[in-house]
Coordinates of C-alpha atoms in Angstrom, one line a residue:
M1 CA -10.7 37.3 -38.2
E2 CA -10.7 41.1 -37.5
Y3 CA -13.5 43.3 -36.6
I4 CA -14.2 46.7 -35.1
Q5 CA -16.3 46.9 -31.9
A6 CA -18.5 50.1 -32.0
P7 CA -20.6 51.4 -29.2
A8 CA -24.3 50.4 -29.4
T9 CA -26.8 53.2 -30.5
S10 CA -30.6 53.3 -30.7
S11 CA -30.8 54.2 -34.4
Q12 CA -27.7 53.5 -36.5
G13 CA -27.1 54.6 -40.1
N14 CA -24.2 54.1 -42.5
I15 CA -21.3 56.4 -43.1
L16 CA -18.6 56.4 -45.8
C17 CA -15.1 55.1 -45.0
C18 CA -12.8 58.1 -44.8
T19 CA -10.2 56.3 -46.9
C20 CA -11.9 54.2 -49.5
G21 CA -15.5 55.6 -49.4
V22 CA -17.3 52.2 -48.8
P23 CA -20.5 52.5 -46.7
I24 CA -19.9 51.1 -43.2
P25 CA -21.6 51.3 -39.8
P26 CA -20.3 54.2 -37.7
N27 CA -17.3 53.5 -35.6
P28 CA -14.7 55.7 -33.7
A29 CA -12.1 55.3 -36.4
N30 CA -14.5 56.1 -39.3
M31 CA -12.6 53.4 -41.3
C32 CA -13.5 50.0 -42.7
V33 CA -11.8 46.9 -41.5
A34 CA -9.7 46.5 -44.7
C35 CA -8.4 50.1 -44.4
L36 CA -7.8 49.8 -40.6
R37 CA -5.8 46.6 -41.2
T38 CA -3.5 48.5 -43.5
Q39 CA -3.0 51.3 -41.0
V40 CA -2.6 49.2 -37.7
D41 CA -1.2 45.8 -36.9
I42 CA -1.8 45.0 -33.2
S43 CA 0.3 41.9 -33.4
E44 CA 3.4 43.9 -34.2
G45 CA 6.3 43.1 -31.9
I46 CA 5.0 39.6 -31.0
P47 CA 7.3 37.0 -32.4
K48 CA 5.7 34.6 -34.9
Q49 CA 8.5 32.0 -34.5
V50 CA 9.9 30.9 -31.1
T51 CA 12.5 28.3 -30.1
V52 CA 11.6 25.7 -27.4
H53 CA 14.3 23.4 -26.0
F54 CA 13.5 19.7 -25.5
C55 CA 15.5 16.9 -23.8
K56 CA 15.1 13.6 -25.7
Q57 CA 16.4 11.4 -22.9
C58 CA 13.8 12.4 -20.2
E59 CA 11.3 14.1 -22.6
R60 CA 11.1 17.3 -20.7
Y61 CA 10.9 21.0 -21.9
L62 CA 13.1 23.8 -20.6
Q63 CA 11.3 26.6 -18.8
P64 CA 13.9 29.4 -18.4
P65 CA 16.1 29.9 -16.6
A66 CA 16.8 26.4 -15.4
T67 CA 13.6 24.4 -14.8
W68 CA 12.8 21.3 -16.8
M69 CA 9.1 20.4 -17.0
Q70 CA 7.3 17.2 -18.1
C71 CA 4.6 18.2 -20.6
A72 CA 2.5 16.1 -22.9
L73 CA 1.6 17.3 -26.4
E74 CA -1.3 19.7 -26.5
S75 CA -1.5 19.7 -22.7
R76 CA -2.4 22.6 -20.5
E77 CA 1.2 22.6 -19.1
L78 CA 2.7 22.9 -22.5
L79 CA 0.3 25.7 -23.5
A80 CA 1.3 27.6 -20.4
L81 CA 5.0 27.1 -21.2
C82 CA 4.5 28.3 -24.8
L83 CA 2.6 31.4 -23.6
K84 CA 5.3 32.4 -21.2
K85 CA 7.7 32.5 -24.1
I86 CA 5.8 35.4 -25.7
K87 CA 4.4 36.9 -22.5
S88 CA 6.9 39.7 -22.4
S89 CA 5.9 41.0 -25.9
M90 CA 2.2 41.0 -25.1
T91 CA 2.1 43.6 -22.4
K92 CA 0.2 46.1 -24.6
V93 CA -2.5 43.7 -25.9
R94 CA -5.2 41.7 -24.2
L95 CA -5.1 37.9 -24.6
I96 CA -8.5 36.5 -25.5
D97 CA -7.9 32.9 -26.5
A98 CA -5.1 30.5 -27.3
G99 CA -5.1 26.9 -28.5
F100 CA -3.0 24.4 -30.4
L101 CA -3.2 23.7 -34.2
W102 CA -2.5 20.1 -35.3
T103 CA 1.0 19.4 -36.6
E104 CA 2.8 16.2 -37.5
P105 CA 4.2 14.7 -34.3
H106 CA 7.7 14.3 -35.8
S107 CA 7.8 17.7 -37.5
K108 CA 9.6 19.4 -34.5
R109 CA 7.0 22.1 -34.8
I110 CA 4.2 23.3 -32.4
K111 CA 1.7 25.7 -33.8
M112 CA -0.5 27.8 -31.5
K113 CA -3.5 30.0 -32.6
V114 CA -3.6 33.2 -30.5
T115 CA -6.5 35.7 -30.3
I116 CA -5.7 39.2 -29.0
Q117 CA -7.5 42.6 -28.6
K118 CA -6.1 46.1 -28.6
E119 CA -7.6 49.6 -28.4
V120 CA -6.6 51.5 -31.6
M121 CA -7.6 54.9 -33.1
N122 CA -10.1 57.0 -31.2
G123 CA -11.0 54.2 -28.8
A124 CA -11.9 51.5 -31.4
I125 CA -11.1 47.9 -30.2
L126 CA -9.5 45.7 -32.8
Q127 CA -9.4 41.9 -32.4
Q128 CA -6.9 39.8 -34.4
V129 CA -6.1 36.1 -34.8
F130 CA -2.6 35.0 -35.7
V131 CA -0.4 31.8 -35.5
V132 CA 2.8 31.4 -33.5
E133 CA 5.1 28.6 -34.6
Y134 CA 7.4 27.0 -32.0
V135 CA 10.5 25.2 -33.3
I136 CA 11.7 22.4 -31.0
Q137 CA 15.5 22.2 -30.6
Y138 CA 17.1 19.3 -28.8
Q139 CA 19.2 20.1 -25.7
M140 CA 20.3 17.6 -23.0
C141 CA 19.2 18.6 -19.5
D142 CA 21.6 18.7 -16.5
D143 CA 20.3 15.5 -15.0
C144 CA 20.7 13.5 -18.2
H145 CA 24.1 15.1 -18.8
R146 CA 25.3 13.8 -15.4
V147 CA 23.9 10.3 -16.2
E148 CA 25.7 10.2 -19.5
A149 CA 29.0 11.6 -18.2
K150 CA 29.5 9.0 -15.4
D151 CA 32.6 10.8 -14.0
F152 CA 30.9 14.1 -13.7
W153 CA 30.9 14.7 -10.0
K154 CA 32.0 17.5 -7.7
A155 CA 31.9 15.7 -4.3
V156 CA 32.1 12.1 -3.0
V157 CA 31.2 10.7 0.4
Q158 CA 33.3 7.6 1.2
V159 CA 31.7 5.5 4.0
R160 CA 33.9 2.9 5.5
Q161 CA 33.7 0.3 8.3
K162 CA 36.5 -2.1 9.0
T163 CA 34.5 -5.1 9.9
V164 CA 33.7 -8.5 8.3
H165 CA 29.9 -8.1 8.7
K166 CA 27.7 -5.5 7.0
K167 CA 24.9 -5.2 9.5
T168 CA 25.5 -1.5 10.1
F169 CA 25.6 -0.8 6.3
Y170 CA 22.3 -2.6 5.8
Y171 CA 20.7 -0.6 8.6
L172 CA 22.2 2.6 7.2
E173 CA 20.8 1.8 3.7
Q174 CA 17.3 1.6 5.1
L175 CA 17.7 4.9 6.9
I176 CA 18.9 6.5 3.7
L177 CA 16.0 5.1 1.7
K178 CA 13.5 6.2 4.4
H179 CA 14.7 9.8 4.3
K180 CA 15.3 9.7 0.5
L181 CA 18.8 11.0 0.7
H182 CA 19.9 8.8 -2.2
Q183 CA 17.9 10.8 -4.8
N184 CA 20.5 13.5 -5.2
A185 CA 23.4 11.1 -5.8
L186 CA 24.7 10.8 -9.3
N187 CA 26.1 7.3 -8.6
I188 CA 26.3 4.9 -5.7
K189 CA 29.2 2.4 -5.8
E190 CA 29.6 -0.4 -3.4
I191 CA 33.1 -1.7 -2.7
H192 CA 34.6 -4.3 -0.3
D193 CA 34.6 -2.4 3.0
G194 CA 32.2 0.4 2.3
I195 CA 30.2 2.4 -0.1
D196 CA 30.7 5.6 -2.1
F197 CA 28.1 8.3 -2.9
Y198 CA 28.9 10.7 -5.8
Y199 CA 27.2 14.1 -5.9
G200 CA 27.0 17.0 -8.4
S201 CA 27.3 19.7 -5.7
K202 CA 29.2 20.0 -2.4
Q203 CA 26.1 21.0 -0.6
H204 CA 24.4 17.6 -1.2
A205 CA 27.5 15.8 0.0
Q206 CA 27.6 17.9 3.1
K207 CA 24.0 17.1 3.8
M208 CA 24.7 13.4 3.6
T209 CA 27.7 13.8 5.9
D210 CA 25.5 15.6 8.5
F211 CA 23.0 12.8 8.2
L212 CA 25.6 10.1 8.8
Q213 CA 26.9 11.8 11.9
C214 CA 23.4 11.9 13.4
T215 CA 22.5 8.3 12.6
V216 CA 25.7 6.2 13.2
P217 CA 28.8 6.7 15.4
C218 CA 31.5 7.8 13.1
R219 CA 34.2 10.4 12.5
S220 CA 34.9 12.4 9.3
K221 CA 37.7 13.9 7.3
T222 CA 37.4 16.4 4.5
S223 CA 39.8 17.0 1.6
Q224 CA 39.6 18.7 -1.7
R225 CA 41.6 18.6 -4.9
L226 CA 42.0 21.5 -7.4
I227 CA 40.7 20.7 -10.8
S228 CA 41.0 24.0 -12.7
H229 CA 41.6 27.7 -12.0
D230 CA 40.6 30.7 -14.1
I231 CA 43.1 33.4 -13.4
H232 CA 41.0 36.1 -15.2
S233 CA 37.8 35.6 -13.1
N234 CA 39.7 34.2 -10.1
T235 CA 37.4 31.2 -9.9
Y236 CA 38.5 27.7 -8.7
N237 CA 37.0 24.3 -9.5
Y238 CA 37.5 21.7 -6.7
K239 CA 36.5 18.1 -6.2
S240 CA 35.7 17.4 -2.5
T241 CA 36.1 14.1 -0.7
F242 CA 34.3 13.4 2.6
S243 CA 35.7 10.3 4.4
M244 CA 33.4 8.8 7.0
E245 CA 34.7 6.0 9.2
I246 CA 32.1 4.1 11.2
V247 CA 33.1 2.5 14.4
P248 CA 34.3 -1.2 13.7
V249 CA 31.6 -2.7 16.0
C250 CA 28.4 -4.4 14.8
K251 CA 25.4 -6.0 16.5
D252 CA 26.1 -9.3 18.3
N253 CA 29.9 -8.5 18.7
V254 CA 31.7 -9.4 21.9
V255 CA 34.0 -6.5 23.0
C256 CA 36.4 -5.9 25.8
L257 CA 36.4 -2.4 27.2
S258 CA 39.4 -0.6 28.8
P259 CA 39.3 -0.5 32.6
R260 CA 39.0 3.3 32.4
L261 CA 36.0 3.2 30.1
A262 CA 34.3 0.4 32.0
Q263 CA 34.6 2.4 35.2
S264 CA 33.2 5.6 33.6
L265 CA 30.2 3.7 32.3
G266 CA 29.1 2.7 35.8
N267 CA 31.6 0.0 36.9
M268 CA 30.3 -2.5 34.5
G269 CA 32.3 -5.5 33.4
Q270 CA 34.9 -5.2 30.7
V271 CA 33.6 -8.1 28.6
C272 CA 30.3 -6.9 27.0
V273 CA 28.0 -7.7 24.1
C274 CA 26.9 -5.2 21.6
V275 CA 23.1 -5.5 21.3
R276 CA 22.4 -2.7 18.9
V277 CA 24.2 0.0 16.8
T278 CA 22.2 3.2 16.1
S279 CA 23.5 6.7 16.7
T280 CA 25.4 5.1 19.7
I281 CA 26.8 1.7 20.6
H282 CA 24.4 -0.2 23.0
L283 CA 26.3 -2.5 25.3
I284 CA 25.1 -5.0 27.9
D285 CA 27.1 -6.8 30.6
P286 CA 26.1 -10.5 30.5
N287 CA 27.1 -11.0 34.1
T288 CA 25.0 -8.2 35.7
L289 CA 22.6 -6.9 33.0
Q290 CA 24.1 -3.4 33.2
I291 CA 23.6 -1.4 30.0
A292 CA 25.5 1.5 28.6
E293 CA 25.6 3.6 25.5
V294 CA 28.9 4.7 23.9
D295 CA 28.8 7.6 21.4
G296 CA 31.2 8.2 18.6
N297 CA 33.4 10.7 20.5
T298 CA 33.7 8.5 23.5
Y299 CA 34.7 5.5 21.3
W300 CA 37.4 7.3 19.5
R301 CA 38.9 8.5 22.8
N302 CA 38.8 5.0 24.2
P303 CA 38.7 2.6 21.3
F304 CA 37.9 -1.1 21.6
N305 CA 37.8 -3.9 19.1
S306 CA 35.5 -6.9 18.5
L307 CA 36.8 -10.1 19.9
C308 CA 35.0 -12.4 17.5
N309 CA 33.1 -12.2 14.2
P310 CA 29.8 -14.0 13.3
R311 CA 31.7 -16.8 11.6
Q312 CA 33.4 -17.8 14.9
L313 CA 30.1 -18.3 16.7
E314 CA 29.4 -21.8 17.7
E315 CA 26.1 -23.6 18.4
F316 CA 25.4 -24.7 22.0
I317 CA 22.5 -26.6 23.5
V318 CA 21.1 -25.6 26.9
M319 CA 21.4 -28.4 29.4
D320 CA 20.2 -26.6 32.5
I321 CA 19.2 -23.0 33.4
D322 CA 18.6 -21.2 36.6
I323 CA 17.0 -17.7 36.7
I324 CA 18.8 -15.2 39.0
R325 CA 16.1 -13.2 40.8
D326 CA 18.0 -10.8 43.1
Q327 CA 21.2 -9.4 41.8
K328 CA 22.8 -6.7 43.9
L329 CA 25.0 -4.2 42.2
G330 CA 27.9 -2.2 43.8
A331 CA 28.0 1.5 44.4
G332 CA 28.0 3.7 41.3
A333 CA 26.5 1.0 39.1
C334 CA 24.8 2.1 35.9
M335 CA 21.3 1.2 34.7
R336 CA 20.1 -2.4 34.3
S337 CA 18.1 -3.7 31.4
N338 CA 14.4 -4.4 31.9
K339 CA 14.0 -6.3 28.6
H340 CA 16.4 -9.1 29.5
T341 CA 16.6 -11.6 32.3
L342 CA 19.8 -12.7 34.1
A343 CA 20.3 -16.5 34.3
E344 CA 23.0 -19.1 35.0
V345 CA 23.1 -21.8 32.3
W346 CA 25.0 -25.0 31.6
V347 CA 25.6 -25.5 27.9
Q348 CA 27.2 -28.1 25.7
K349 CA 28.5 -27.8 22.2
T350 CA 26.4 -29.6 19.6
S351 CA 29.6 -30.7 18.0
E352 CA 30.7 -32.4 21.3
M353 CA 27.5 -34.2 22.1
D354 CA 29.4 -37.5 22.4
T355 CA 31.5 -36.1 25.3
S356 CA 30.6 -34.9 28.8
Q357 CA 32.2 -31.5 28.4
Q358 CA 29.8 -28.7 29.6
Y359 CA 30.4 -25.0 30.2
H360 CA 28.9 -22.8 32.8
C361 CA 28.2 -19.1 32.2
R362 CA 25.9 -16.2 32.9
T363 CA 23.7 -14.8 30.2
F364 CA 21.2 -12.0 29.5
L365 CA 18.9 -14.4 27.5
G366 CA 17.1 -15.9 30.5
H367 CA 13.7 -14.7 29.2
L368 CA 14.2 -16.7 25.9
L369 CA 16.1 -19.9 26.8
N370 CA 14.7 -23.2 28.0
I371 CA 16.3 -26.6 28.5
G372 CA 17.0 -28.1 25.1
D373 CA 17.1 -24.8 23.2
L374 CA 19.9 -24.0 20.7
V375 CA 21.9 -20.9 21.3
M376 CA 24.8 -19.2 19.5
G377 CA 27.8 -18.2 21.5
F378 CA 31.5 -17.6 21.6
D379 CA 33.9 -20.0 23.2
F380 CA 36.5 -18.1 25.2
A381 CA 37.9 -21.3 26.9
N382 CA 39.2 -22.8 23.6
S383 CA 40.1 -19.6 21.7
N384 CA 43.3 -17.8 21.2
I385 CA 42.5 -14.1 21.4
N386 CA 45.0 -11.3 21.0
D387 CA 43.5 -8.3 22.6
E388 CA 45.3 -5.6 24.6
Y389 CA 42.7 -5.3 27.4
L390 CA 41.6 -9.0 27.5
N391 CA 45.2 -10.2 28.1
K392 CA 45.5 -7.9 31.1
M393 CA 42.3 -9.1 32.8
N394 CA 42.2 -11.5 35.6
P395 CA 41.6 -15.0 34.1
H396 CA 38.9 -15.7 36.7
H397 CA 36.9 -12.7 35.4
V398 CA 36.9 -14.0 31.8
P399 CA 33.9 -16.2 31.1
D400 CA 34.3 -19.6 29.4
V401 CA 31.4 -18.9 27.1
V402 CA 29.4 -15.8 26.1
L403 CA 26.0 -16.5 24.7
I404 CA 24.9 -14.1 22.0
K405 CA 21.4 -15.1 20.7
K406 CA 18.9 -17.9 20.5
S407 CA 19.2 -20.0 17.4
Y408 CA 16.1 -20.8 15.2
D409 CA 15.7 -22.8 12.0
R410 CA 16.5 -20.4 9.2
S411 CA 14.7 -22.2 6.4
R412 CA 11.4 -22.1 8.4
R413 CA 11.9 -18.4 9.0
V414 CA 12.6 -17.6 5.4
K415 CA 9.6 -19.7 4.3
R416 CA 7.0 -17.8 6.4
R417 CA 8.6 -14.4 6.0
N418 CA 5.9 -12.3 4.1
W419 CA 7.7 -9.0 4.1
K420 CA 10.6 -7.4 2.3
L421 CA 12.9 -4.3 2.2
Q422 CA 13.7 -1.8 -0.5
E423 CA 17.3 -1.6 -1.8
M424 CA 19.3 1.2 -3.3
A425 CA 20.3 0.9 -6.9
R426 CA 24.1 0.8 -6.9
D427 CA 27.2 -0.6 -8.6
R428 CA 28.7 -3.7 -7.1
D429 CA 32.3 -4.5 -7.5
G430 CA 34.1 -7.4 -6.0
M431 CA 31.2 -8.6 -3.8
D432 CA 31.8 -11.3 -1.3
T433 CA 29.8 -14.6 -1.7
D434 CA 28.9 -14.3 2.0
D435 CA 26.6 -11.3 1.4
E436 CA 23.4 -13.3 1.2
R437 CA 24.0 -14.9 4.6
Q438 CA 24.8 -11.5 6.1
Y439 CA 21.6 -10.0 4.7
Q440 CA 19.6 -12.9 6.2
D441 CA 21.2 -12.2 9.5
F442 CA 20.1 -8.5 9.2
L443 CA 16.5 -9.5 8.4
E444 CA 16.5 -11.8 11.5
D445 CA 17.8 -8.9 13.6
L446 CA 14.8 -6.8 12.5
E447 CA 12.4 -9.6 13.5
E448 CA 14.0 -9.9 16.9
D449 CA 14.5 -6.3 17.8
E450 CA 11.4 -4.0 17.8
A451 CA 13.4 -0.9 18.6
L452 CA 15.7 -1.4 15.5
R453 CA 12.9 -1.8 13.0
K454 CA 11.1 1.4 14.2
N455 CA 13.4 3.4 11.9
V456 CA 13.0 1.0 8.9
N457 CA 10.2 0.9 6.3
I458 CA 9.0 -2.7 6.0
F459 CA 6.8 -3.6 3.0
R460 CA 4.4 -6.4 2.7
D461 CA 5.5 -8.9 0.1
A462 CA 2.3 -9.5 -1.9
A463 CA 4.1 -12.1 -4.2
K464 CA 4.9 -14.4 -1.3
I465 CA 2.2 -16.4 0.5
P466 CA 3.3 -17.3 4.0
V467 CA 3.0 -21.0 4.9
E468 CA 1.2 -21.4 8.3
S469 CA 1.6 -24.7 10.1
D470 CA 1.4 -25.6 13.7
T471 CA 4.5 -27.9 13.3
D472 CA 6.5 -25.0 11.9
D473 CA 5.9 -22.7 14.9
D474 CA 9.2 -22.9 16.8
G475 CA 8.7 -19.6 18.7
A476 CA 10.8 -17.5 16.3
P477 CA 9.9 -13.8 16.5
R478 CA 7.8 -12.3 13.6
I479 CA 6.8 -8.9 12.3
S480 CA 3.1 -8.2 12.7
L481 CA 1.0 -7.0 9.7
M482 CA 0.4 -3.7 11.4
E483 CA 4.0 -2.8 11.1
M484 CA 4.1 -3.4 7.3
L485 CA 3.6 -0.8 4.6
E486 CA 1.9 -1.4 1.3
E487 CA 4.3 -0.9 -1.6
L488 CA 2.8 1.6 -4.1
S489 CA 3.5 1.2 -7.8
L490 CA 2.5 3.2 -10.8
S491 CA 0.0 0.5 -11.9
D492 CA -1.8 0.8 -8.6
A493 CA -2.3 4.6 -9.0
T494 CA -3.4 4.5 -12.7
G495 CA -5.4 1.3 -12.6
G496 CA -3.1 -0.7 -14.8
E497 CA -0.4 0.1 -17.4
G498 CA -1.8 3.5 -18.3
A499 CA -5.4 2.3 -18.1
D500 CA -8.2 4.8 -17.8
M501 CA -9.7 4.9 -14.3
M502 CA -13.0 6.2 -15.5
T503 CA -15.6 3.5 -16.0
D504 CA -19.0 3.7 -17.6

């Protein structure tokens, strides 16, 4: 519809159109609407057909230059995107109204009715309505292109740890999920002794490398391989590889330090137990309760290995225990642990209950153990260990048994565990059948160590109802409900599978 807006007057008569002579109300152009239409087209220069790019895989529209937007049909977001397509050609007119016209959903067409105004001859204001047709063309977005082309990556971060247990990797996985660093990865592939992160840009891989160096003790190496070279523009295309090697020490490992390192840490004993691995290695001396932290740089200058793996731990029963109240340390000693209690214990293997063989040792678990409790430990007296520093130690300074942790009934702990952890979506190749047992060990470590689970998001498992019974309470540590998070799903936010949250 087109009309001429004329200024209001007190008494208005008719005049003749200067072109066709038809009587019309007075207006600044002195022309009728039909004649003015033949003289002026205010929609000139505005395209009547525009192309819009659409990705079928993720159902997003391209907003130039490189932004992909999720827009529903006839939504406000789609209307804004369509208007931006013709915004540059509408600088000389005034937009009055815009709206969608119905089209067949499968026609690949979007029609929009646009109303504009413009001042024409002698100050007359002309309003015009016209239709702009948008043609949808399919184009795959960059994200979907990377998903389809599985080998499309520019950088890879290879994380490795030469241990038989994956406690450090499970802890690292939770840190990555908490800080959402896995979202930029094109693919995550788990292999036997590590995990690979593939990225589309070197900057994202460098960000992951910096994060790993701040969260776990490790060292890195960087290499790159030339893929292509354009001699005309002098541009190079590289694939970068970041190799991250985590220290081969996990929680509950027994280690033997070099004499030089043990002296630098405060004259602590050479045989220590790793109680935690975060950004540093936390060690405790079971004979004196001295604690020390070893960072990555210190470890690589004075490396030490684990003397045993979790499969070599044996079950002992506590026959007698004596708490040591006053323990005097020598000059230059480091800090002592306030969370542990030093005790002398006499233990016997559960596999040797028909004999009278008992072992005497000191332990840092005096606050947890009582007579008759089961405890996991490593038997030095009957083991053949090949270690550079242990072989040079005085045999009288090597303990017969090193106790690691108190043993609880695993089936009861699993039954009453009412929480869970999130996991990263990744490809698994050649997985070990022992993974489930190792994962359960990690969950038990979270229950026992409050400092470790501070950096982990723990979610309440609504699908599991814990079984509470007085007979099942064996004193095993638990995670309180205050430390758990509620897992938010899409159905919680929308009131069901797309259900309308408005009620009458």
